Coordinates of C-alpha atoms and ligand atoms in Angstrom, one line a residue:
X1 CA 0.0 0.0 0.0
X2 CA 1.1 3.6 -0.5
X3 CA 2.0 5.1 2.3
X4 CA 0.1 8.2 3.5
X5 CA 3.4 10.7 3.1
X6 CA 3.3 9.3 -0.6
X7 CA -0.2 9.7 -1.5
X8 CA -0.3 13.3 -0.5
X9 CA 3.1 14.3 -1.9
X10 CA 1.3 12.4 -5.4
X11 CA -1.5 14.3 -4.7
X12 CA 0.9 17.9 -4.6
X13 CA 2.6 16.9 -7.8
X14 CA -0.9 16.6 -9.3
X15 CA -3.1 19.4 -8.5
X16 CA 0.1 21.9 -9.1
X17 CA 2.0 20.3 -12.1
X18 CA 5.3 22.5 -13.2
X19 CA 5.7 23.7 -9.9
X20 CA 9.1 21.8 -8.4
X21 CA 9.8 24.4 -5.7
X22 CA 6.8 24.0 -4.0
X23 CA 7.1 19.9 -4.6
X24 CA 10.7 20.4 -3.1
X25 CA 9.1 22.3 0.1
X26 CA 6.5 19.9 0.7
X27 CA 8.6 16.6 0.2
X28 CA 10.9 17.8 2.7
X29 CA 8.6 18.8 5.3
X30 CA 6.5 15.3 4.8
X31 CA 10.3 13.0 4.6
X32 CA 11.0 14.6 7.7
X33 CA 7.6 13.9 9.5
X34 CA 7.7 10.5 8.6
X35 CA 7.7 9.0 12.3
X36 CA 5.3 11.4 13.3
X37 CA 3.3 10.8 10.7
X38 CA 3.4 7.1 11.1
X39 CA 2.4 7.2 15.0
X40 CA -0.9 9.2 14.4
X41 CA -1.5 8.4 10.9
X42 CA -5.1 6.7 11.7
X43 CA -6.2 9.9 13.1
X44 CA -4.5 12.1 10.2
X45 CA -6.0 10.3 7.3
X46 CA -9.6 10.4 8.8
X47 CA -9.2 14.0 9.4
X48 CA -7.4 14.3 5.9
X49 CA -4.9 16.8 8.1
X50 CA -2.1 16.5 6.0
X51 CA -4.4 17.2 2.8
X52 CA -5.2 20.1 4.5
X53 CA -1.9 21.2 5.7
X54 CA -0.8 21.6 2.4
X55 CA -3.7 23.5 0.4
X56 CA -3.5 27.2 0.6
X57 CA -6.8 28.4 2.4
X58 CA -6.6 30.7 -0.4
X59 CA -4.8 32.2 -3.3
X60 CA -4.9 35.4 -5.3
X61 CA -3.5 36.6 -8.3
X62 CA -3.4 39.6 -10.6
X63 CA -2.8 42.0 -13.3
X64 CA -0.6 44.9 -12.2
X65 CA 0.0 47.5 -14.9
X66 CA 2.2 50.1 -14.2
X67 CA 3.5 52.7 -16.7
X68 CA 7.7 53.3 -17.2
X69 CA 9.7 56.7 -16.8
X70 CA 9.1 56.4 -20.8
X71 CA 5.2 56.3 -20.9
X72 CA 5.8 52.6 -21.8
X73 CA 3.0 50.1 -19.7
X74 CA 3.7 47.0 -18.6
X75 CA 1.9 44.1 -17.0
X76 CA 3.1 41.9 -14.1
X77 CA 1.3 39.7 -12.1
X78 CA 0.7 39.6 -8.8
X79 CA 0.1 36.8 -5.8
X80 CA -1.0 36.8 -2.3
X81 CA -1.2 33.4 -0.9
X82 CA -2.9 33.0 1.9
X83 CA -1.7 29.6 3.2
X84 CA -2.5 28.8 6.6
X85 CA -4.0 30.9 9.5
X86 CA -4.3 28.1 12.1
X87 CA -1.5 30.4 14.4
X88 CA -2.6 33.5 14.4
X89 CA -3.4 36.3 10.8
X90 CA -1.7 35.0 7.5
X91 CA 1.9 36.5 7.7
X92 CA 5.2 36.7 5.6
X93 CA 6.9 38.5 3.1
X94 CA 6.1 40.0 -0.6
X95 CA 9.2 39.4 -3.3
X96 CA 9.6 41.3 -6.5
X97 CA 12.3 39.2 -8.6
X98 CA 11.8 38.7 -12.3
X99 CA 11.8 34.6 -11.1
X100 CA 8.3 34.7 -9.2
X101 CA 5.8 32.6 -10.1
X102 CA 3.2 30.0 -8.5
X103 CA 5.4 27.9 -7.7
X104 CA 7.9 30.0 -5.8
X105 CA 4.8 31.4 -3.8
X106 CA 3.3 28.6 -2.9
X107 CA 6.7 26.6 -1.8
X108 CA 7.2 30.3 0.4
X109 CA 3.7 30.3 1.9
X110 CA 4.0 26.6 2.9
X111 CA 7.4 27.6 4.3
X112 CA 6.2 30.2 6.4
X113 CA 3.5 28.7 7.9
X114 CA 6.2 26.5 9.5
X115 CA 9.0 28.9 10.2
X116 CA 5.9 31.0 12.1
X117 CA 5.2 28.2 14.2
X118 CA 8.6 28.2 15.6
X119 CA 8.7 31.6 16.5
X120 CA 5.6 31.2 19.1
X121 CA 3.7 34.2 18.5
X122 CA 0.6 34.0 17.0
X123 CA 1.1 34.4 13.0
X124 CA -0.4 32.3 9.9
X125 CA 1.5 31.4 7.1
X126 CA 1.5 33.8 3.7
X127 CA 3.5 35.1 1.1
X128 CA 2.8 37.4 -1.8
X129 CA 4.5 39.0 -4.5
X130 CA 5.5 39.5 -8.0
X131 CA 7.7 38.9 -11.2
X132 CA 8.6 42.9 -11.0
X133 CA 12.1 43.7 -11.1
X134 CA 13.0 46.7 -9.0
X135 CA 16.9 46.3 -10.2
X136 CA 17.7 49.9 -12.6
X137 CA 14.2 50.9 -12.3
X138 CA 13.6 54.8 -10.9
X139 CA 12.0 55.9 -7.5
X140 CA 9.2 57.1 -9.8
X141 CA 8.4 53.7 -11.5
X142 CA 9.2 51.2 -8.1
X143 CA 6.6 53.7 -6.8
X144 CA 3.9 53.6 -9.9
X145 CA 4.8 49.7 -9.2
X146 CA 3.9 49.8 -5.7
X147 CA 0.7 51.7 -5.9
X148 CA -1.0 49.5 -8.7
X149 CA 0.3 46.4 -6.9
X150 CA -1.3 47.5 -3.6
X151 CA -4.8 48.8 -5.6
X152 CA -5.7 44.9 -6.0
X153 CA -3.6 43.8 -2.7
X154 CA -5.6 45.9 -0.2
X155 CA -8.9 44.3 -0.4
X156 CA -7.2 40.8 0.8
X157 CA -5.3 42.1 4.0
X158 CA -5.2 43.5 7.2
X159 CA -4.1 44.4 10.4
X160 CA -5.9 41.1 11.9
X161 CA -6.0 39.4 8.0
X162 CA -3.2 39.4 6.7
X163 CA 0.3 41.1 7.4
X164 CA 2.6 41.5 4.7
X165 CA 6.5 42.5 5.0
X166 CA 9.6 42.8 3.0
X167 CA 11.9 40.1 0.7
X168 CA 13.5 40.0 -2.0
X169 CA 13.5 43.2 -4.0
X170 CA 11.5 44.4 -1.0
X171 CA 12.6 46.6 1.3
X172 CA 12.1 49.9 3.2
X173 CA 11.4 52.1 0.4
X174 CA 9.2 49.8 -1.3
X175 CA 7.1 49.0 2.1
X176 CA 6.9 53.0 2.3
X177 CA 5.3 53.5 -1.4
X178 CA 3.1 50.4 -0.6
X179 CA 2.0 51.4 2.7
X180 CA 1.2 54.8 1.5
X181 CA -1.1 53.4 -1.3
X182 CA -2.9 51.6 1.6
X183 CA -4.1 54.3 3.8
X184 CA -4.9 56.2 0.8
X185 CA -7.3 53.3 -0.4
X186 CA -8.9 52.6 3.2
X187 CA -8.7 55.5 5.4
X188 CA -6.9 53.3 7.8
X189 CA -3.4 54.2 9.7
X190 CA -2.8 50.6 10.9
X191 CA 0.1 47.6 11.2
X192 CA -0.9 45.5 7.8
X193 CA 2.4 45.7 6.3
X194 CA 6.0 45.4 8.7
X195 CA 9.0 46.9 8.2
X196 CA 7.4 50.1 8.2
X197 CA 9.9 53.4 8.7
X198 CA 11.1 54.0 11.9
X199 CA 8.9 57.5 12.7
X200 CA 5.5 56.0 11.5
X201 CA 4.8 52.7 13.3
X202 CA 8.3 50.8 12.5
X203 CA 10.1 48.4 15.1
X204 CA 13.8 48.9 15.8
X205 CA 15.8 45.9 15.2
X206 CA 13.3 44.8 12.0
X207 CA 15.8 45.7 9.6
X208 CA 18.8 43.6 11.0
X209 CA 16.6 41.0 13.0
X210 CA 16.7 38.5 9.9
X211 CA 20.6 38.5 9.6
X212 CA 20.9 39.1 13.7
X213 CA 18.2 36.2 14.5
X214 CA 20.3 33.5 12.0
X215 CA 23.8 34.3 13.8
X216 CA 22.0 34.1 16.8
X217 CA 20.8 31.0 16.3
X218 CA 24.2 30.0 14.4
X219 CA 26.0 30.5 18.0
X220 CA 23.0 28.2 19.8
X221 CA 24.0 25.5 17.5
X222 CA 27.7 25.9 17.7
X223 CA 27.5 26.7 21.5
X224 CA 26.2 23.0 21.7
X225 CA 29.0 21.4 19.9
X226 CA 31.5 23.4 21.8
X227 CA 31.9 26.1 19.6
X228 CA 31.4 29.8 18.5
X229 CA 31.3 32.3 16.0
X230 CA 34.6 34.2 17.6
X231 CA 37.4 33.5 15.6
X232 CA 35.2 31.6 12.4
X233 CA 36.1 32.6 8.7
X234 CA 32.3 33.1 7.2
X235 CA 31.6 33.4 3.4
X236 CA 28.2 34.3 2.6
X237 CA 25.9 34.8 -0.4
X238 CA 23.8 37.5 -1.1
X239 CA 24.7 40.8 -0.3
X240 CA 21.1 42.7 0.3
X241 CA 19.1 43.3 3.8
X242 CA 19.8 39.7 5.4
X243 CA 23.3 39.0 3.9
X244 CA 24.2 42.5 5.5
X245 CA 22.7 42.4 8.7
X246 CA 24.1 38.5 9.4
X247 CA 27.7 39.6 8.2
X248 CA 27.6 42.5 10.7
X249 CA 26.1 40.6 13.5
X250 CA 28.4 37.5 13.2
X251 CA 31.6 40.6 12.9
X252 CA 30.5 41.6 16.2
X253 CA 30.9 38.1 17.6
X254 CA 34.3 38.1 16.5
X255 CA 33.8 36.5 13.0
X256 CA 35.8 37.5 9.9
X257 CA 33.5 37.6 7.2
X258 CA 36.0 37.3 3.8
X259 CA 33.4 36.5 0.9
X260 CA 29.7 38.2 0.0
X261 CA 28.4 38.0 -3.8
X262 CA 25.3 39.5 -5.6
X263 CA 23.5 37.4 -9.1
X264 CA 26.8 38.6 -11.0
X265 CA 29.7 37.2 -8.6
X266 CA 31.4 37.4 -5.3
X267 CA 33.8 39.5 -3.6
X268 CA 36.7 38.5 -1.2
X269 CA 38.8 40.3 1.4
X270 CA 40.7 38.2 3.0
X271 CA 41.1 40.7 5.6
X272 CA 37.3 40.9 6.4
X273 CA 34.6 42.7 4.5
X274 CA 33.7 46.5 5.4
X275 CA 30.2 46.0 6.0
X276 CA 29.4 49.4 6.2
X277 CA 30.9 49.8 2.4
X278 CA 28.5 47.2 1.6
X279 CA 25.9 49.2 2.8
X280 CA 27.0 52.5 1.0
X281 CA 27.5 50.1 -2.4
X282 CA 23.9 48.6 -1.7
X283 CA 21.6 50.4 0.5
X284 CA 22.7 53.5 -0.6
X285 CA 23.9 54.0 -4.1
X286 CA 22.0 50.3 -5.2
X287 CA 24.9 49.3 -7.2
X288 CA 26.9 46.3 -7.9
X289 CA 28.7 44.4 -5.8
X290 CA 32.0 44.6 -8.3
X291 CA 32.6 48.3 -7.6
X292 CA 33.6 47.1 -4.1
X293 CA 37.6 46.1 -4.9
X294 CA 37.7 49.7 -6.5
X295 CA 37.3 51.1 -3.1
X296 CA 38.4 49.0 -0.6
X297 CA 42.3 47.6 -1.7
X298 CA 43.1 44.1 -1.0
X299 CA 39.8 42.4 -2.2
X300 CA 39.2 40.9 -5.5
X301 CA 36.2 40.6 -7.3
X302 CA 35.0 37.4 -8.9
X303 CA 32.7 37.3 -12.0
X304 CA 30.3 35.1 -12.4
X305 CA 31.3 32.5 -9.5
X306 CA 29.6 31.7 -6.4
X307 CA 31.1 32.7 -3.2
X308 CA 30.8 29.3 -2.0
X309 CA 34.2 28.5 -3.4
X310 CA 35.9 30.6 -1.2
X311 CA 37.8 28.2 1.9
X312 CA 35.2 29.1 5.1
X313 CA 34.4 27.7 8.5
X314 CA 30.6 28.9 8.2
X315 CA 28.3 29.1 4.9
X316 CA 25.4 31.8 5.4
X317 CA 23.4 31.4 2.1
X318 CA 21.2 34.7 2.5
X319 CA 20.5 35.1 -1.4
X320 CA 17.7 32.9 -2.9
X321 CA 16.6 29.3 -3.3
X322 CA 18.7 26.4 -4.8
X323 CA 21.7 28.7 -5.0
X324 CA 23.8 26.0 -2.7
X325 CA 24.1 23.3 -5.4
X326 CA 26.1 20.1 -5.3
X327 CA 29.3 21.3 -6.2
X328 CA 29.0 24.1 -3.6
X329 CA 28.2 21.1 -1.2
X330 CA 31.1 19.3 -2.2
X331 CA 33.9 22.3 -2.4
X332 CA 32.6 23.7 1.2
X333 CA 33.1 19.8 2.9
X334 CA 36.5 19.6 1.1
X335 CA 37.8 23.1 2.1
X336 CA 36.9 22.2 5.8
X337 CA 33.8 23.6 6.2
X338 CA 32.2 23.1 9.7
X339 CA 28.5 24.7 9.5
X340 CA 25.9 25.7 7.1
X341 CA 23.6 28.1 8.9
X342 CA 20.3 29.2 5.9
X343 CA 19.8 33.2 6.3
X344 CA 17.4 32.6 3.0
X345 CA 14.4 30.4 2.4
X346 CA 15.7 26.8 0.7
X347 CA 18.9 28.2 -0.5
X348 CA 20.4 24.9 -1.0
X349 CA 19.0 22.2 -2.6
X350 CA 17.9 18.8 -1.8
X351 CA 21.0 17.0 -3.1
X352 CA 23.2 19.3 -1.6
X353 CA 21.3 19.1 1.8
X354 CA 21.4 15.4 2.0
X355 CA 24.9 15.5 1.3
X356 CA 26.1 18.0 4.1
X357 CA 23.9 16.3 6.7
X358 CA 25.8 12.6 5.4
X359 CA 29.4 14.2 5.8
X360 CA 28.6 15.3 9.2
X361 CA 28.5 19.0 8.8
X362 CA 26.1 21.0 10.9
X363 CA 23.4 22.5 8.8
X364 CA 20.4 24.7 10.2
X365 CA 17.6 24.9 7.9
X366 CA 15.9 28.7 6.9
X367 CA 12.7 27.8 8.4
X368 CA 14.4 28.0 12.0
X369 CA 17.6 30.0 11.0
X370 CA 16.0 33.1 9.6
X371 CA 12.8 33.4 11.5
X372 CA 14.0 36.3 13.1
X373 CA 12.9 38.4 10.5
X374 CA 9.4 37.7 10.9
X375 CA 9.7 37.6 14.8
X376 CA 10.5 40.7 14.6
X377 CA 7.5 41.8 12.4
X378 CA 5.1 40.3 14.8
X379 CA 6.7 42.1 17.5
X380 CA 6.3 45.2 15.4
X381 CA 2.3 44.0 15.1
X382 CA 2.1 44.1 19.2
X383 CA 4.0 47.3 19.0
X384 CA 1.2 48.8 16.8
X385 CA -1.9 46.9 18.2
X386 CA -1.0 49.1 21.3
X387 CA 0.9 52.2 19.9
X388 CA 3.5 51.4 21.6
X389 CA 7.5 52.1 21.1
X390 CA 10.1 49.8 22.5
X391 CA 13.5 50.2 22.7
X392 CA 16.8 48.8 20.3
X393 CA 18.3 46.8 23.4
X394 CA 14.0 45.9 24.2
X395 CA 13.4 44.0 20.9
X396 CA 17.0 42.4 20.3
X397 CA 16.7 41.0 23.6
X398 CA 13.0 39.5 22.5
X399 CA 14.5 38.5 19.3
X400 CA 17.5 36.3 21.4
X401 CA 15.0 34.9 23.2
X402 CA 12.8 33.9 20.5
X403 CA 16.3 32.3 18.6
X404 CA 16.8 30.7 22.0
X405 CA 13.3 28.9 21.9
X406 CA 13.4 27.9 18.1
X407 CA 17.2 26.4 19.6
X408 CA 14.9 24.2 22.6
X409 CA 11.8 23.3 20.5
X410 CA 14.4 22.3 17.9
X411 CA 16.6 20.2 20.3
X412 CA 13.5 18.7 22.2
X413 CA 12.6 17.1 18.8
X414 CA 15.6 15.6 17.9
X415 CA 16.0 14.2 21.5
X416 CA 12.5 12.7 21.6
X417 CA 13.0 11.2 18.4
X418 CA 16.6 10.1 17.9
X419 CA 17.7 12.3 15.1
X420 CA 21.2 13.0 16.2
X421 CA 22.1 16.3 14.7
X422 CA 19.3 16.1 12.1
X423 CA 18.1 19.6 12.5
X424 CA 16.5 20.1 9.5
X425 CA 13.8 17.0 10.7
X426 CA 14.1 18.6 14.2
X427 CA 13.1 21.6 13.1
X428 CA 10.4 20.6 10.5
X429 CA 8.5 18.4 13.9
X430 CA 8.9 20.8 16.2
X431 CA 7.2 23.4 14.0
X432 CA 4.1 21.0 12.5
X433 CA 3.3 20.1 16.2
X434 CA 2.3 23.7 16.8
X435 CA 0.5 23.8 13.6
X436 CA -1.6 20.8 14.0
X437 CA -2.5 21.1 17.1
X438 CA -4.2 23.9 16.4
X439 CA -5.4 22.5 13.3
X440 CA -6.8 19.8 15.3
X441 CA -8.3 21.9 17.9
X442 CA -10.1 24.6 15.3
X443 CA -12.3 21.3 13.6
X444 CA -11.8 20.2 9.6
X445 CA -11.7 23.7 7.8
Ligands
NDP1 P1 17.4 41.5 -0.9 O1 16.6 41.8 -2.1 O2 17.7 42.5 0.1 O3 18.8 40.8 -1.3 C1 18.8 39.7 -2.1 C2 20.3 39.4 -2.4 O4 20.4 38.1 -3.0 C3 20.9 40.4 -3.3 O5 22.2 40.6 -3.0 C4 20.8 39.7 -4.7 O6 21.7 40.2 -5.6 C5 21.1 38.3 -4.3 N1 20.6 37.4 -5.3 C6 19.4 37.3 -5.8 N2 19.3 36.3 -6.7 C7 20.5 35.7 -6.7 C8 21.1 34.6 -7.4 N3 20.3 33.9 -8.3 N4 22.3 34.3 -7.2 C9 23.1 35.0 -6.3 N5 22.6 36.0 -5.6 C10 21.3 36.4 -5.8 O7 16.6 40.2 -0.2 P2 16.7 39.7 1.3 O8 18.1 39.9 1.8 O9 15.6 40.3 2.1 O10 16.3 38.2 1.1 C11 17.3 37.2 0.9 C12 16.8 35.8 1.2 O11 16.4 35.8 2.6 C13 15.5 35.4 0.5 O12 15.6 34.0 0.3 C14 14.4 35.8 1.4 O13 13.3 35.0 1.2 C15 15.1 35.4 2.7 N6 14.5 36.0 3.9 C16 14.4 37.4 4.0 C17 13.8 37.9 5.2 C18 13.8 39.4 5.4 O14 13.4 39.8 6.5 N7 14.1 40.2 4.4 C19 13.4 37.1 6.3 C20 13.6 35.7 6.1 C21 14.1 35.2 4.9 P3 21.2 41.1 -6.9 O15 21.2 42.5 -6.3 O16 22.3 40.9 -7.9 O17 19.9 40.6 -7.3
2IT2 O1 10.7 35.0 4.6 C1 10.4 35.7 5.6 O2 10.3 35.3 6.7 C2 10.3 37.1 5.3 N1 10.5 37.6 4.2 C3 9.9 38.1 6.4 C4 8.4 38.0 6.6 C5 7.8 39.0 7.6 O3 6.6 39.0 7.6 O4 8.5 39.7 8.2

């Protein structure tokens, strides 16, 4: 007989053909669940729970024409999906990259609902986006973008709905323009989006808690096997909000970060990146990454390669999914590599995964490593619900704790069911025993 974990994972394939991200999400989550699955599966196949746990209550998408600097229109399409509100309002992130499509929402949605779980605050899983690009494009246009994304967007969320934030190609100015369009459309001055400016309902700490929550959690996991970021070599990919914020956090703990890279290639400073130039380069100016060795002698720029290659103690994949391939794998175990610590959402892929875990190297999956981020937001949600301010040293000492919990709910797990250093199925059960039990509680809907 097929086993249950089968028939639903057949079931995924078939009601959203051509959509291998989202089959990738879900055949990880369901692999690791396997003995949890197998001690209550009577129960879950009467309720049909794990049907349920992986169909988006809802989905939306849509036309969004917006008009270029030229007088030139064009049409993207938009998402929202809404995936599972068993925890709390749907919540999670909206991503402008020219590679967004159903699949990538739907495996980002199911995602989230998990990595939510873990924090303990009371927040659904959603994501939402589109295939936009933001890269060379004016103020004027990411704004005209903004405004006719959020014209359609609005009538699905909420300050007790739906909370969208920031991701890729999203960030403070963008959550600005979009939150602007917003009140304008409902009359409202309310938390439906996070990452909001600092002086009109913002939270201090949301901009670095994503790269701040995954070297927090980085130092749980290496505090364990008796070691610590002080003293590490880190390479990292990505070089936008949660690349930065991680290599400046894991600098403070006395890392050397020598390698970041952007879609075109990596750079490497031996003596430790400038993280602040990084900033300047891509906060500021929003250029590339390979203007950096012009300013800062000493480093090198490398086009087209992955910074992956570059000999490291610590791998912080912070850029997108599936960038951590094989041969990344396989150069990072033979240059010594001790830890793989996911600042993005599935950066490395399933092969490459498998093979980390098998050569013994400690690997902390996205879901756990960079729920910080969206900690954060929902602290910035309490913040608002009660017009309330707190402090910096207030909310980073929230955002350790919350890292510190994800650390025992993910340890628990692997205790209680023999998984070694398996935290990728630690962290998977620890997180769908939240979610189902409120599943089960809230009756079959
Ligand atoms: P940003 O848009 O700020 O930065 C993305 C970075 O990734 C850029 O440096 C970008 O380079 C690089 N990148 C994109 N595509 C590729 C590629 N194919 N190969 C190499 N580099 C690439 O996004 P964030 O930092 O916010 O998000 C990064 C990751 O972290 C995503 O997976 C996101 O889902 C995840 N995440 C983000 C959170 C947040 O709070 N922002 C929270 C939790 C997870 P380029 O400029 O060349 O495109
Ligand atoms: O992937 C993620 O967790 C995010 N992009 C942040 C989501 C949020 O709501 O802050």
């Amino acid at each position: 007989m097929t086993s249950y974990r089968h028939k639903v994972m057949q079931q995924v394939i078939d009601m959203n053909p051509a959509e291998p991200e989202f089959h990738q999400a879900v055949r990880e989550v369901l692999d690791s669940l396997k003995p949890v699955i197998e001690k209550h599966e009577k129960e879950y196949r009467s309720s049909q729970l794990l049907e349920r746990l992986v169909e988006p209550e809802r989905s939306v998408s849509f036309r969004v024409p917006w008009t270029d600097d030229r007088g030139r229109v064009h049409i993207q399409r938009g998402f929202r999906v809404q995936f599972n509100s068993a925890l709390g309002p749907y919540k999670g992130g909206l991503r402008f990259h020219p590679t967004v499509n159903r699949s990538c929402m739907n495996f980002l949605a199911f995602e989230q609902t998990f990595k939510n779980a873990l924090t303990g605050l009371s927040m659904g899983g959603g994501k939402g986006g589109s295939n936009f690009d933001p890269h060379g494009k004016s103020d004027r246009e990411v704004m005209a973008f903004c405004q006719s994304f959020m014209t359609e967007l609005y009538k699905y969320i909420g300050p007790n709905e739906d909370v969208p934030a920031g991701d890729i190609g999203v960030g403070g100015r963008e959550i600005g323009y979009l939150y602007g369009q917003y009140k304008r459309l409902t009359n409202q001055f309310e938390g439906t989006l996070t990452g909001k400016g600092l002086g009109w309902g913002g939270s201090l700490v949301r901009t670095e808690a994503t790269g701040y929550g995954v070297c927090y959690l980085a130092q749980e996991m290496l505090k364990t096997h008796g070691m610590g970021l002080s003293g590490m070599k880190v390479v990292i990919s990505g070089s936008g909000n949660v690349a930065i914020y991680a290599a400046q956090k894991a600098i403070q703990l006395g890392a050397t970060v020598v390698a970041m890279s952007d879609s075109n290639g990596y750079i490497y400073d031996p003596s430790g990146i400038d993280v602040d130039m990084i900033k300047q380069i891509k906060e500021v100016e929003r250029a590339r990454l390979a203007v950096y060795p012009k300013r800062v002698p000493g480093s090198t720029y490398m086009d087209g390669r992955k910074s992956f290659e570059v000999p490291c103690d610590i791998a912080f994949p912070c850029a997108i999914q599936n960038e951590l391939e094989i041969n990344d794998a396989i150069d990072l175990v033979q240059n010594g590599c001790k830890a793989v610590v996911e600042g993005a959402n599935m950066p490395t892929t399933r092969e490459a995964t498998d093979y980390l875990l098998k050569e013994g190297i400690l690997f902390l999956p996205g879901k756990a490593s960079n729920a910080g981020g969206v900690a954060v937001s929902g602290l910035e949600m309490s913040q608002n619900s009660m017009r309330i301010k707190h402090s910096f040293e207030h909310v980073d000492n929230q955002l350790q704790g919350i890292m510190s919990g994800i650390w025992t709910q993910i340890s628990d797990a692997v205790d209680e069911y023999d998984l070694g250093s398996n935290y990728v199925d630690g962290a998977n059960i620890a997180a769908f025993r939240r979610v189902v039990k409120a599943m089960r509680e809230q009756g079959y809907v």
